[in-house]
XYZ file of N, CA and C in Angstrom:
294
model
N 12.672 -1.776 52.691
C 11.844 -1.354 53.801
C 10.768 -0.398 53.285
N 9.347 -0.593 53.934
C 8.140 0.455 53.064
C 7.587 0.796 54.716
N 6.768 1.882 54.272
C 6.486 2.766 55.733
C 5.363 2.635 55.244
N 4.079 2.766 56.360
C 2.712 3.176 56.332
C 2.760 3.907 57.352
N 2.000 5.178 57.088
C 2.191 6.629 58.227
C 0.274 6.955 58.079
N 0.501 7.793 59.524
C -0.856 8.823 59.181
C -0.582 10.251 59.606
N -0.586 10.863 58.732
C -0.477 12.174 59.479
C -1.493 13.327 59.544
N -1.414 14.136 59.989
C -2.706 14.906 60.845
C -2.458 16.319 59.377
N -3.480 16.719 59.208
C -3.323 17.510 57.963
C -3.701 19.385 58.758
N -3.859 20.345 58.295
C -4.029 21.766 59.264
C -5.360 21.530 59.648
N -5.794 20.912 58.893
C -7.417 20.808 58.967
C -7.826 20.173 60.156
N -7.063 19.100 60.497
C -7.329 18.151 61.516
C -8.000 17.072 61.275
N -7.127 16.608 59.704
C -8.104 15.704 59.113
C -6.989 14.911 58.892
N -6.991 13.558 58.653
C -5.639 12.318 58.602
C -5.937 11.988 57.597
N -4.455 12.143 57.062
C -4.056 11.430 55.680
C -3.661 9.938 56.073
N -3.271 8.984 55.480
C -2.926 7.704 55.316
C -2.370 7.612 54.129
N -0.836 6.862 54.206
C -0.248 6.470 52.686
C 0.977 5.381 53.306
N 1.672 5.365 52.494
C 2.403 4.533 52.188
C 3.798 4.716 50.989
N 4.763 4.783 51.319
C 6.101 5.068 50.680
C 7.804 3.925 51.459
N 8.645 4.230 50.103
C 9.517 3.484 50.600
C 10.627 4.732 51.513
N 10.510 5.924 51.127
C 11.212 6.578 51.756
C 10.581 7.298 53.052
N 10.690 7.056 53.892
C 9.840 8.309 55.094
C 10.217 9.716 54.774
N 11.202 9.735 54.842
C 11.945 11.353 55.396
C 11.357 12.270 54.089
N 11.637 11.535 52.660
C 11.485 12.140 50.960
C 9.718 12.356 51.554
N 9.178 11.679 51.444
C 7.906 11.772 51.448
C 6.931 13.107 52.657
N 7.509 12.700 53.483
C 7.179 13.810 55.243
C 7.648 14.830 54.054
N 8.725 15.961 53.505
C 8.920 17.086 52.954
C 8.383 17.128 51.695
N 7.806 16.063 50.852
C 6.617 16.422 50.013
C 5.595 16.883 50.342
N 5.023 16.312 51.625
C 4.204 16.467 51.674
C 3.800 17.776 52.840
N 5.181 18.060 53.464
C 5.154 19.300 53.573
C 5.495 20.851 52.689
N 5.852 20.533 51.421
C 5.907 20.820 50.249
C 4.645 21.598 49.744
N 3.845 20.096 49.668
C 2.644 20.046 49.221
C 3.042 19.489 47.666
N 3.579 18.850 47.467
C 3.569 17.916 46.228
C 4.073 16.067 46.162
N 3.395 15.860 45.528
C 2.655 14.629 44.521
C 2.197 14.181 45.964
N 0.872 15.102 46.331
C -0.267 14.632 47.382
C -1.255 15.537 46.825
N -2.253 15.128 46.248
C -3.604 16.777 45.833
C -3.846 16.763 47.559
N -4.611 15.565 48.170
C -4.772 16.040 49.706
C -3.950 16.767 50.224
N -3.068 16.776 50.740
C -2.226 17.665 51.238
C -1.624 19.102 51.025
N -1.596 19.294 49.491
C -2.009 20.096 49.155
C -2.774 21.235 49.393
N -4.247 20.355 49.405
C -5.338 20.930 49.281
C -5.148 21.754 51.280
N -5.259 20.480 51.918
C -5.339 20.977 53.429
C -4.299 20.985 54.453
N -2.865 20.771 53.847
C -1.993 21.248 54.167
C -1.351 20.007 55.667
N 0.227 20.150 55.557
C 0.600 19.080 56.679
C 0.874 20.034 57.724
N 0.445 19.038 58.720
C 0.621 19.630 60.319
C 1.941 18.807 60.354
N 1.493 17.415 61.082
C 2.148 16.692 61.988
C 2.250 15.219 61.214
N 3.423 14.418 61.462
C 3.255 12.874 61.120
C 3.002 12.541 62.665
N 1.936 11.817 62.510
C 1.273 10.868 64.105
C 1.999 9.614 64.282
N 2.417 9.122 63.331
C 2.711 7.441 63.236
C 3.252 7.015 62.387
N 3.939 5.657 61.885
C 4.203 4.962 61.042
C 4.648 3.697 61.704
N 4.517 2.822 60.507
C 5.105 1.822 60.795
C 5.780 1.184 59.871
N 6.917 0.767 59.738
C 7.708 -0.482 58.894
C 6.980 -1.734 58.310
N 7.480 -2.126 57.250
C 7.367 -3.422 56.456
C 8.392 -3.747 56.031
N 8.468 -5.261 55.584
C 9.443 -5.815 54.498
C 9.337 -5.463 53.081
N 7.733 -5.227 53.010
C 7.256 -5.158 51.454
C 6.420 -4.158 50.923
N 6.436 -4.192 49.782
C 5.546 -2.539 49.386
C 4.249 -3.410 49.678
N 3.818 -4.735 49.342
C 2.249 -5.226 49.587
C 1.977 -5.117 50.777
N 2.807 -5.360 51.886
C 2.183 -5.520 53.066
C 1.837 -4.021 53.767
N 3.083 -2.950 53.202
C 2.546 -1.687 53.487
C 1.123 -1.225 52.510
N 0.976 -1.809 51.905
C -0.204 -1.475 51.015
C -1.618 -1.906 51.705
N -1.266 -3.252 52.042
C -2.321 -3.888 52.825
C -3.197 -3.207 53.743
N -1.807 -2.286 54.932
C -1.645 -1.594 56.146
C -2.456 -0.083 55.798
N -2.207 0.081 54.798
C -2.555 1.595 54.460
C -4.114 1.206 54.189
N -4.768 0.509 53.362
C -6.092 0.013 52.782
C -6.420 -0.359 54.098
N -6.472 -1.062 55.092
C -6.796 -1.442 56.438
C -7.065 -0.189 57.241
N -6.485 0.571 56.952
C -6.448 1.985 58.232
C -7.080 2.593 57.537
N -7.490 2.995 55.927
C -7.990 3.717 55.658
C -9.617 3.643 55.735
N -9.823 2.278 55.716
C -11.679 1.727 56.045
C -11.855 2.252 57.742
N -10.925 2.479 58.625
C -11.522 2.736 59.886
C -11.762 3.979 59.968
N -12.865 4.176 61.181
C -13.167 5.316 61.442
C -12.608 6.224 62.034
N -12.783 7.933 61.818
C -11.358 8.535 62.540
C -11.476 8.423 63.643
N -12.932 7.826 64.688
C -12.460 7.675 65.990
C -11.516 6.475 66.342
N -11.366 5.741 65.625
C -10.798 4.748 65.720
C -9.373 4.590 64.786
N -9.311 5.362 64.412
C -7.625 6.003 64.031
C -7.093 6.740 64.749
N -7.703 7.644 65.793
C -7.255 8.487 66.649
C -6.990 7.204 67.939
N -7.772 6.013 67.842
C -7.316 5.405 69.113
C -6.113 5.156 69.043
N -5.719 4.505 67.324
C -3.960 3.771 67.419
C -3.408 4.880 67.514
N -3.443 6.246 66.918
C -2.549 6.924 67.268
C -2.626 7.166 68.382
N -3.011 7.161 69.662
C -2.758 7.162 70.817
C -2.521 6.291 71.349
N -2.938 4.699 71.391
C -2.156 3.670 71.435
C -2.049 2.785 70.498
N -0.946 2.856 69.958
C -0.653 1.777 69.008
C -0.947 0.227 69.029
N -0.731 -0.101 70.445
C -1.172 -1.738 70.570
C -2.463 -2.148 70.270
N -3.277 -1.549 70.447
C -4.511 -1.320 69.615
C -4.497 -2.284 68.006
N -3.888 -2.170 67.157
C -3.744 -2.254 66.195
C -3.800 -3.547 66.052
N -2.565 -4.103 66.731
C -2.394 -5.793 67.239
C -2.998 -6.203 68.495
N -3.758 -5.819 69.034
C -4.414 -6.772 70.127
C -5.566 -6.574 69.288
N -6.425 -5.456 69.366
C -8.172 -5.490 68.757
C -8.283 -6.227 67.530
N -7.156 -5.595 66.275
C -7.726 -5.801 64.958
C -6.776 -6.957 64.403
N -5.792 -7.541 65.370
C -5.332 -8.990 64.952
C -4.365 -8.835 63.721
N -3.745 -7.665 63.681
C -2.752 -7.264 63.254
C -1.405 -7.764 63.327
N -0.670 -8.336 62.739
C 0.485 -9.254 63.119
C 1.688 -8.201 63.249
N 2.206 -8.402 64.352
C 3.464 -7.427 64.923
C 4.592 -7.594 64.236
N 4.870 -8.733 63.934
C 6.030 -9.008 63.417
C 6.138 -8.657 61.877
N 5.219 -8.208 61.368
C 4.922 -8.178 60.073
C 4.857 -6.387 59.948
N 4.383 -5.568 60.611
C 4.328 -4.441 60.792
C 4.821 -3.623 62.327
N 6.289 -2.947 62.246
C 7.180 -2.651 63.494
C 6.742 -1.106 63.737
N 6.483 -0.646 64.647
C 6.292 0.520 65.000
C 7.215 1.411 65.247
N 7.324 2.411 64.057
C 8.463 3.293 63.808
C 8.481 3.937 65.230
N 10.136 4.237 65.184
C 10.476 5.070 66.205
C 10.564 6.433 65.649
């Protein structure tokens, strides 16, 4: 199982990545290590994630979200269906973490 997340940094600026562990990764990166971003501007909040079968398809997911604009990253994080109705995103392929 691989996660693609975005989370909101102090700054109020969104990170985007991708890992097989959620939980290891959320306390790195509240840590502040092996992220220079985060680091640099520090974790607030995780906004989102979502599940995969595969590290490619979370890879895919992460490279996809990272070309949009933050007004339009702030939409999925407020509604997620967004993702799969507008941008033709396949549901079954990417599950929306609880």
């Amino acid at each position: 199982m691989y996660y693609t997340y975005i989370i909101t940094c102090k700054n109020e600026t969104y990170y985007i990545g991708y890992t097989s562990d959620i939980k290891r990764r959320m306390e790195e990166h509240k840590k502040g290590i092996n992220s220079k971003y985060t680091r640099a501007n520090g974790f607030k909040k995780l906004e989102i994630y979502w599940t995969s079968k595969t590290k490619s398809e979370a890879m895919k997911l992460e490279c996809f979200l990272k070309k949009l604009t933050r007004i339009n990253k702030t939409k999925i994080i407020e509604n997620p269906n967004i993702l799969y109705e507008k941008y033709c995103i396949d549901k079954d392929k990417y599950v929306l973490g609880k």
